[in-house]
Amino acid sequence: MGWNLLMNGLHIRRVVLDKDASSYALTRQILAGLPGVPVHSSGLDPHLFDGEPGKETLHLQHYKGDFLKPCPGTREYICCGYQILNLAANCPLDCSYCILQSYFVNQPSLRVFVNLEEQLPDVLQVIDSQPGRIFRVGTGEFTDSLALDPMTHWSDMLLPQFSRRKNAILELKTKTTRISRVLASGYRDRIILSWSLNGPWISAKEEKGAASIEKRVEAARQCQSEGFILGFHFDPLVPYPGWRDDYARTVELLDRRIDPGRIIWISMGSFRFMPALKPIIRRRHPTSGVLNGEFIIGLDGKMRYFKPIRIELYHVIRHLLEAWHPDLGLYLCMESDEVWRSSMGWSPKTSSGLREYLDQRVVKFFNGTGQPA
Amino acid sequence: MNPYRVSEIPLQEVALDDIGDAPGPFCMSFGFDLEPLISSIKTVGLINPPILRSDPGQKIAVVAGYRRIKALKSLNAVSTPCRLIERHDDMPPLECLLLNLHDNLSTRRLNDVEKGMVLSRLSAFVPRQEIVTQYMPLLGLSPNEKGLLFFLEMETHFDVKIKTFVSEGRLSWRAVKMLSDIDAASRAGLLRVISELMLNINQQLQFIDYIVDLSFIEKNPIPWILSELDLDRNHLDKNTNRPQQAKAVLNRIKTRRNPSIVKAEKKFSRAVINLNLPDGILISAPPFFEGEHYRLEILFREGEDLKNRLQELLRIQGLD
Ligand code: SF4
């Protein structure tokens, strides 16, 4: 059986191995799972990265920075105070709107940081040293949390550690259905499995390599039925002709398959991007429609939809979701107090207000006992 | 023959009529003002004799000194002292080109059209990769193939009017970069409007961005969008000057690209007009209405004046 089939669509053509990455157990494990895939020493072959972002090139690296970092929110908008566990950079999927395309222009390969196991104690030490604080930790900021799991087995390493900590949760955010390892693990406490959702049309057109919305929701249902608490993220919301009906279809799908009482939160965020991403999207995804809306330069320098458009998006989807269930932990990602009030009918006012709101959701769902409330 | 040996070629007098008028294969001069050179020659004569090249059956070509020859011709001179490279000197065309290039680089900065001329002439003799890695940096350009293609196309496809616009540095590099991402026909159309309306740097970027966006949104090619917008200067309001025309054109395109934003701007302006604010009092919206705070400006002379203005403001209906 070829690697492609084994890895559920994950396609690795070559591995680049940094010198200081070769001795790690994770390196050995990954290489053992890639028989026949050529391994190059880094820096030897300048033509390795020819062409488009090297999502078929797996670069195993020793990461020298901090593995745990706060989400880089900005002062101008209300931020949720998430912590990012930095496991990898880049993603095997290829969403047209993905900001990583502009972050990693010069390092387009799929980079996995193989010294995670060595650094994890430091991360946990940071968490344990502040028992009064709730750490909401996610791995899905610079890659998809589960897309690489069949190869990296990150979940084997992370789930036991986070599951036993009373002041943290680990959220694995994905657009895939690569859930077999998390399902096989015995850990459920303080683990949140989240899916990014969109209208089915946007998903089909703009999220290359991702599972269909139907498949994502089905994977979520499976995980929920196996005891996991779920999260969903409607991000990036994109208005296009017919968007209302399309998003309604996704909510209907949730309604049919998912128990809303066991959803910790659902976020909404509209498409936003640094201006440098625009020419990249135009070049890499010439048929994409994500740039078609009316954008302005936001207070943080990113392009975002004109405020009334964002308010309408949130308002419509909020009502769809609230009609399904009144207590879904809805929140907005990187929005202003004014947009919160106009679209959600209330506002946490500040980033610390939003942090508190989400921390309370954690307390409500895991109740300090490790069991869903 | 090595270029440094050119100085060993003895000076001789050549009739200007024997020298071709066309810029020729070694020329890299565009968009220059001949007057200072003419007056210099008139005052002190020709200081630096040109280098020419004679090939059998052809008019003599200028290797270095194209402007000097032009200046002399416009002064109705009959002949010029020069160094004439002949067949037996065994100096291949690439060396002639490099000779002129280094002669130019040592005395002045080439404009972008001239850089295009150099790159285009080099491409006849030098592999593309070498041009990118060696000659683009020499010309102060970042070494990339896309940039090279853009310069080559500029040299071969742009008309004189657009080239003049580029050579005068009135096309921003960000605009050049944006233009290099689109096809030649579209590029030519956009450049025509930019040069016709003499758009300033910000306007250029905005214009290109809007039109490219419209082309994607409406799924029509750029030349089609441009022709539909009918941006020909002859069809614009004749009673307005060029900057006003440029502004009007951009507003038209912006309305098509961002209808909600333009509608909100108009609504805000109407609301401010309806307030009938006294002279010297201005209210402006936050950029793109994104922030929450509006700005009030009051011009006043002294404290008493300010008090009066504030009183006037308080009396204004419709602020609540
Ligand atoms: S799944 Fe996320 S990280 Fe991966 S390509 Fe899509 S947007 Fe980028």
PDB file of C-alpha atoms in Angstrom, chain A residues 86-261:
ATOM      1  CA  ASN A  86       3.763  25.437  18.418  1.00  0.00           C
ATOM      2  CA  LEU A  87       4.247  21.945  17.019  1.00  0.00           C
ATOM      3  CA  ALA A  88       4.760  22.621  13.362  1.00  0.00           C
ATOM      4  CA  ALA A  89       4.718  25.316  10.761  1.00  0.00           C
ATOM      5  CA  ASN A  90       2.649  25.041   7.631  1.00  0.00           C
ATOM      6  CA  CYS A  91      -0.091  22.670   6.751  1.00  0.00           C
ATOM      7  CA  PRO A  92      -0.678  19.863   4.262  1.00  0.00           C
ATOM      8  CA  LEU A  93      -4.071  21.328   3.350  1.00  0.00           C
ATOM      9  CA  ASP A  94      -4.197  24.253   0.952  1.00  0.00           C
ATOM     10  CA  CYS A  95      -6.949  26.715   1.809  1.00  0.00           C
ATOM     11  CA  SER A  96      -6.921  29.666  -0.560  1.00  0.00           C
ATOM     12  CA  TYR A  97      -7.293  32.140   2.290  1.00  0.00           C
ATOM     13  CA  CYS A  98      -4.648  30.599   4.543  1.00  0.00           C
ATOM     14  CA  ILE A  99      -2.505  33.266   6.175  1.00  0.00           C
ATOM     15  CA  LEU A 100       0.367  30.831   6.463  1.00  0.00           C
ATOM     16  CA  GLN A 101       1.008  31.387   2.764  1.00  0.00           C
ATOM     17  CA  SER A 102       2.367  34.816   3.580  1.00  0.00           C
ATOM     18  CA  TYR A 103       3.963  33.863   6.905  1.00  0.00           C
ATOM     19  CA  PHE A 104       6.131  31.155   5.444  1.00  0.00           C
ATOM     20  CA  VAL A 105       6.921  32.497   1.981  1.00  0.00           C
ATOM     21  CA  ASN A 106      10.599  31.717   2.417  1.00  0.00           C
ATOM     22  CA  GLN A 107      10.113  28.390   4.170  1.00  0.00           C
ATOM     23  CA  PRO A 108       7.294  26.779   2.275  1.00  0.00           C
ATOM     24  CA  SER A 109       7.914  23.200   3.378  1.00  0.00           C
ATOM     25  CA  LEU A 110       5.912  21.371   5.991  1.00  0.00           C
ATOM     26  CA  ARG A 111       8.003  21.814   9.131  1.00  0.00           C
ATOM     27  CA  VAL A 112       7.621  19.550  12.121  1.00  0.00           C
ATOM     28  CA  PHE A 113       9.433  20.385  15.352  1.00  0.00           C
ATOM     29  CA  VAL A 114      10.789  17.071  16.513  1.00  0.00           C
ATOM     30  CA  ASN A 115      12.077  18.243  19.886  1.00  0.00           C
ATOM     31  CA  LEU A 116       8.543  18.587  21.254  1.00  0.00           C
ATOM     32  CA  GLU A 117       8.945  15.731  23.714  1.00  0.00           C
ATOM     33  CA  GLU A 118      12.113  17.306  25.083  1.00  0.00           C
ATOM     34  CA  GLN A 119      10.462  20.712  25.443  1.00  0.00           C
ATOM     35  CA  LEU A 120       7.071  19.593  26.689  1.00  0.00           C
ATOM     36  CA  PRO A 121       8.132  19.523  30.374  1.00  0.00           C
ATOM     37  CA  ASP A 122       9.001  23.228  30.096  1.00  0.00           C
ATOM     38  CA  VAL A 123       5.580  23.964  28.636  1.00  0.00           C
ATOM     39  CA  LEU A 124       3.864  22.019  31.396  1.00  0.00           C
ATOM     40  CA  GLN A 125       6.025  23.735  33.982  1.00  0.00           C
ATOM     41  CA  VAL A 126       4.725  27.115  32.779  1.00  0.00           C
ATOM     42  CA  ILE A 127       1.165  25.833  33.168  1.00  0.00           C
ATOM     43  CA  ASP A 128       1.776  24.208  36.555  1.00  0.00           C
ATOM     44  CA  SER A 129       3.492  27.293  37.936  1.00  0.00           C
ATOM     45  CA  GLN A 130       0.255  29.310  37.617  1.00  0.00           C
ATOM     46  CA  PRO A 131      -2.420  27.068  39.115  1.00  0.00           C
ATOM     47  CA  GLY A 132      -4.870  29.951  39.488  1.00  0.00           C
ATOM     48  CA  ARG A 133      -4.907  30.642  35.789  1.00  0.00           C
ATOM     49  CA  ILE A 134      -6.711  28.652  33.115  1.00  0.00           C
ATOM     50  CA  PHE A 135      -4.584  27.902  30.071  1.00  0.00           C
ATOM     51  CA  ARG A 136      -6.631  27.438  26.936  1.00  0.00           C
ATOM     52  CA  VAL A 137      -4.059  25.868  24.662  1.00  0.00           C
ATOM     53  CA  GLY A 138      -4.419  25.101  20.978  1.00  0.00           C
ATOM     54  CA  THR A 139      -2.140  23.627  18.361  1.00  0.00           C
ATOM     55  CA  GLY A 140      -4.045  24.796  15.305  1.00  0.00           C
ATOM     56  CA  GLU A 141      -2.595  28.239  14.714  1.00  0.00           C
ATOM     57  CA  PHE A 142       0.349  27.449  12.451  1.00  0.00           C
ATOM     58  CA  THR A 143      -0.869  24.107  11.170  1.00  0.00           C
ATOM     59  CA  ASP A 144      -3.957  21.919  11.266  1.00  0.00           C
ATOM     60  CA  SER A 145      -4.011  20.114  14.623  1.00  0.00           C
ATOM     61  CA  LEU A 146      -4.880  16.670  13.298  1.00  0.00           C
ATOM     62  CA  ALA A 147      -3.793  16.661   9.646  1.00  0.00           C
ATOM     63  CA  LEU A 148      -0.367  15.314  10.555  1.00  0.00           C
ATOM     64  CA  ASP A 149      -1.414  13.222  13.537  1.00  0.00           C
ATOM     65  CA  PRO A 150      -1.324   9.888  11.666  1.00  0.00           C
ATOM     66  CA  MET A 151       2.364  10.580  11.056  1.00  0.00           C
ATOM     67  CA  THR A 152       3.467  12.520  14.151  1.00  0.00           C
ATOM     68  CA  HIS A 153       1.264  10.853  16.793  1.00  0.00           C
ATOM     69  CA  TRP A 154       1.193  14.185  18.610  1.00  0.00           C
ATOM     70  CA  SER A 155      -2.058  13.252  20.249  1.00  0.00           C
ATOM     71  CA  ASP A 156      -0.376  10.267  21.971  1.00  0.00           C
ATOM     72  CA  MET A 157       2.090  12.652  23.540  1.00  0.00           C
ATOM     73  CA  LEU A 158      -0.201  15.544  24.380  1.00  0.00           C
ATOM     74  CA  LEU A 159      -3.522  14.102  25.441  1.00  0.00           C
ATOM     75  CA  PRO A 160      -2.308  12.355  28.623  1.00  0.00           C
ATOM     76  CA  GLN A 161      -0.421  15.464  29.745  1.00  0.00           C
ATOM     77  CA  PHE A 162      -3.247  17.940  29.259  1.00  0.00           C
ATOM     78  CA  SER A 163      -5.955  15.608  30.396  1.00  0.00           C
ATOM     79  CA  ARG A 164      -4.519  15.388  33.865  1.00  0.00           C
ATOM     80  CA  ARG A 165      -4.006  19.127  34.412  1.00  0.00           C
ATOM     81  CA  LYS A 166      -6.765  20.981  36.185  1.00  0.00           C
ATOM     82  CA  ASN A 167      -5.914  24.465  34.964  1.00  0.00           C
ATOM     83  CA  ALA A 168      -5.606  23.776  31.258  1.00  0.00           C
ATOM     84  CA  ILE A 169      -7.500  22.491  28.294  1.00  0.00           C
ATOM     85  CA  LEU A 170      -6.085  21.386  24.978  1.00  0.00           C
ATOM     86  CA  GLU A 171      -8.060  22.238  21.871  1.00  0.00           C
ATOM     87  CA  LEU A 172      -7.263  20.359  18.685  1.00  0.00           C
ATOM     88  CA  LYS A 173      -8.632  22.316  15.750  1.00  0.00           C
ATOM     89  CA  THR A 174      -8.950  20.656  12.369  1.00  0.00           C
ATOM     90  CA  LYS A 175     -10.597  20.523   8.964  1.00  0.00           C
ATOM     91  CA  THR A 176      -9.871  16.837   8.594  1.00  0.00           C
ATOM     92  CA  THR A 177     -11.348  13.569   9.737  1.00  0.00           C
ATOM     93  CA  ARG A 178      -8.043  12.205  11.036  1.00  0.00           C
ATOM     94  CA  ILE A 179      -9.463  11.260  14.397  1.00  0.00           C
ATOM     95  CA  SER A 180      -8.479   7.613  14.721  1.00  0.00           C
ATOM     96  CA  ARG A 181      -5.638   8.193  17.175  1.00  0.00           C
ATOM     97  CA  VAL A 182      -7.563  10.559  19.418  1.00  0.00           C
ATOM     98  CA  LEU A 183     -10.485   8.165  19.447  1.00  0.00           C
ATOM     99  CA  ALA A 184      -8.187   5.269  20.296  1.00  0.00           C
ATOM    100  CA  SER A 185      -6.707   7.180  23.214  1.00  0.00           C
ATOM    101  CA  GLY A 186      -8.429   6.772  26.532  1.00  0.00           C
ATOM    102  CA  TYR A 187      -8.259  10.493  27.285  1.00  0.00           C
ATOM    103  CA  ARG A 188     -11.317  12.715  27.133  1.00  0.00           C
ATOM    104  CA  ASP A 189     -10.972  15.086  30.065  1.00  0.00           C
ATOM    105  CA  ARG A 190      -9.979  18.641  29.205  1.00  0.00           C
ATOM    106  CA  ILE A 191      -9.524  17.738  25.588  1.00  0.00           C
ATOM    107  CA  ILE A 192     -11.622  19.679  23.113  1.00  0.00           C
ATOM    108  CA  LEU A 193     -11.924  18.567  19.545  1.00  0.00           C
ATOM    109  CA  SER A 194     -12.840  21.434  17.274  1.00  0.00           C
ATOM    110  CA  TRP A 195     -13.712  21.752  13.651  1.00  0.00           C
ATOM    111  CA  SER A 196     -13.424  24.836  11.515  1.00  0.00           C
ATOM    112  CA  LEU A 197     -16.653  25.188   9.604  1.00  0.00           C
ATOM    113  CA  ASN A 198     -17.872  27.226   6.727  1.00  0.00           C
ATOM    114  CA  GLY A 199     -20.631  27.266   4.174  1.00  0.00           C
ATOM    115  CA  PRO A 200     -20.423  24.076   2.068  1.00  0.00           C
ATOM    116  CA  TRP A 201     -19.791  26.128  -1.065  1.00  0.00           C
ATOM    117  CA  ILE A 202     -16.821  28.001   0.407  1.00  0.00           C
ATOM    118  CA  SER A 203     -15.515  24.795   1.827  1.00  0.00           C
ATOM    119  CA  ALA A 204     -15.681  23.002  -1.520  1.00  0.00           C
ATOM    120  CA  LYS A 205     -14.229  25.911  -3.452  1.00  0.00           C
ATOM    121  CA  GLU A 206     -11.645  27.393  -1.126  1.00  0.00           C
ATOM    122  CA  GLU A 207     -10.479  24.656   1.253  1.00  0.00           C
ATOM    123  CA  LYS A 208      -8.427  22.381  -0.936  1.00  0.00           C
ATOM    124  CA  GLY A 209      -7.482  19.133   0.727  1.00  0.00           C
ATOM    125  CA  ALA A 210      -9.912  19.596   3.615  1.00  0.00           C
ATOM    126  CA  ALA A 211     -12.747  17.190   4.371  1.00  0.00           C
ATOM    127  CA  SER A 212     -16.209  18.274   3.255  1.00  0.00           C
ATOM    128  CA  ILE A 213     -18.380  20.007   5.837  1.00  0.00           C
ATOM    129  CA  GLU A 214     -20.550  16.927   6.001  1.00  0.00           C
ATOM    130  CA  LYS A 215     -17.552  14.711   6.741  1.00  0.00           C
ATOM    131  CA  ARG A 216     -16.239  17.123   9.351  1.00  0.00           C
ATOM    132  CA  VAL A 217     -19.553  17.195  11.144  1.00  0.00           C
ATOM    133  CA  GLU A 218     -19.750  13.430  10.952  1.00  0.00           C
ATOM    134  CA  ALA A 219     -16.258  13.137  12.469  1.00  0.00           C
ATOM    135  CA  ALA A 220     -17.330  15.564  15.185  1.00  0.00           C
ATOM    136  CA  ARG A 221     -20.420  13.464  15.873  1.00  0.00           C
ATOM    137  CA  GLN A 222     -18.300  10.375  16.222  1.00  0.00           C
ATOM    138  CA  CYS A 223     -15.959  12.108  18.634  1.00  0.00           C
ATOM    139  CA  GLN A 224     -18.855  13.497  20.632  1.00  0.00           C
ATOM    140  CA  SER A 225     -20.447  10.080  20.856  1.00  0.00           C
ATOM    141  CA  GLU A 226     -17.120   8.781  22.131  1.00  0.00           C
ATOM    142  CA  GLY A 227     -17.163  11.297  24.950  1.00  0.00           C
ATOM    143  CA  PHE A 228     -15.297  14.294  23.630  1.00  0.00           C
ATOM    144  CA  ILE A 229     -16.385  17.872  24.226  1.00  0.00           C
ATOM    145  CA  LEU A 230     -16.579  19.757  20.929  1.00  0.00           C
ATOM    146  CA  GLY A 231     -15.836  23.250  19.702  1.00  0.00           C
ATOM    147  CA  PHE A 232     -16.587  24.803  16.331  1.00  0.00           C
ATOM    148  CA  HIS A 233     -15.084  27.764  14.551  1.00  0.00           C
ATOM    149  CA  PHE A 234     -16.906  29.563  11.788  1.00  0.00           C
ATOM    150  CA  ASP A 235     -13.780  31.202  10.510  1.00  0.00           C
ATOM    151  CA  PRO A 236     -13.201  32.760   8.048  1.00  0.00           C
ATOM    152  CA  LEU A 237     -16.731  33.858   7.306  1.00  0.00           C
ATOM    153  CA  VAL A 238     -16.984  34.980   3.712  1.00  0.00           C
ATOM    154  CA  PRO A 239     -20.005  36.726   2.227  1.00  0.00           C
ATOM    155  CA  TYR A 240     -20.920  35.702  -1.306  1.00  0.00           C
ATOM    156  CA  PRO A 241     -24.158  35.400  -3.213  1.00  0.00           C
ATOM    157  CA  GLY A 242     -26.229  32.870  -1.300  1.00  0.00           C
ATOM    158  CA  TRP A 243     -24.100  32.872   1.852  1.00  0.00           C
ATOM    159  CA  ARG A 244     -27.085  33.040   4.211  1.00  0.00           C
ATOM    160  CA  ASP A 245     -28.614  29.834   2.864  1.00  0.00           C
ATOM    161  CA  ASP A 246     -25.249  28.152   2.724  1.00  0.00           C
ATOM    162  CA  TYR A 247     -24.334  28.848   6.327  1.00  0.00           C
ATOM    163  CA  ALA A 248     -27.864  27.843   7.313  1.00  0.00           C
ATOM    164  CA  ARG A 249     -27.213  24.473   5.672  1.00  0.00           C
ATOM    165  CA  THR A 250     -24.136  23.969   7.830  1.00  0.00           C
ATOM    166  CA  VAL A 251     -26.086  24.837  10.973  1.00  0.00           C
ATOM    167  CA  GLU A 252     -28.854  22.430   9.915  1.00  0.00           C
ATOM    168  CA  LEU A 253     -26.235  19.731   9.538  1.00  0.00           C
ATOM    169  CA  LEU A 254     -24.984  20.442  13.055  1.00  0.00           C
ATOM    170  CA  ASP A 255     -28.545  20.320  14.294  1.00  0.00           C
ATOM    171  CA  ARG A 256     -29.059  16.886  12.791  1.00  0.00           C
ATOM    172  CA  ARG A 257     -25.843  15.319  14.053  1.00  0.00           C
ATOM    173  CA  ILE A 258     -24.510  17.127  17.104  1.00  0.00           C
ATOM    174  CA  ASP A 259     -25.704  17.447  20.687  1.00  0.00           C
ATOM    175  CA  PRO A 260     -25.472  21.213  21.281  1.00  0.00           C
ATOM    176  CA  GLY A 261     -25.314  20.780  25.044  1.00  0.00           C
TER     177      GLY A 261
END
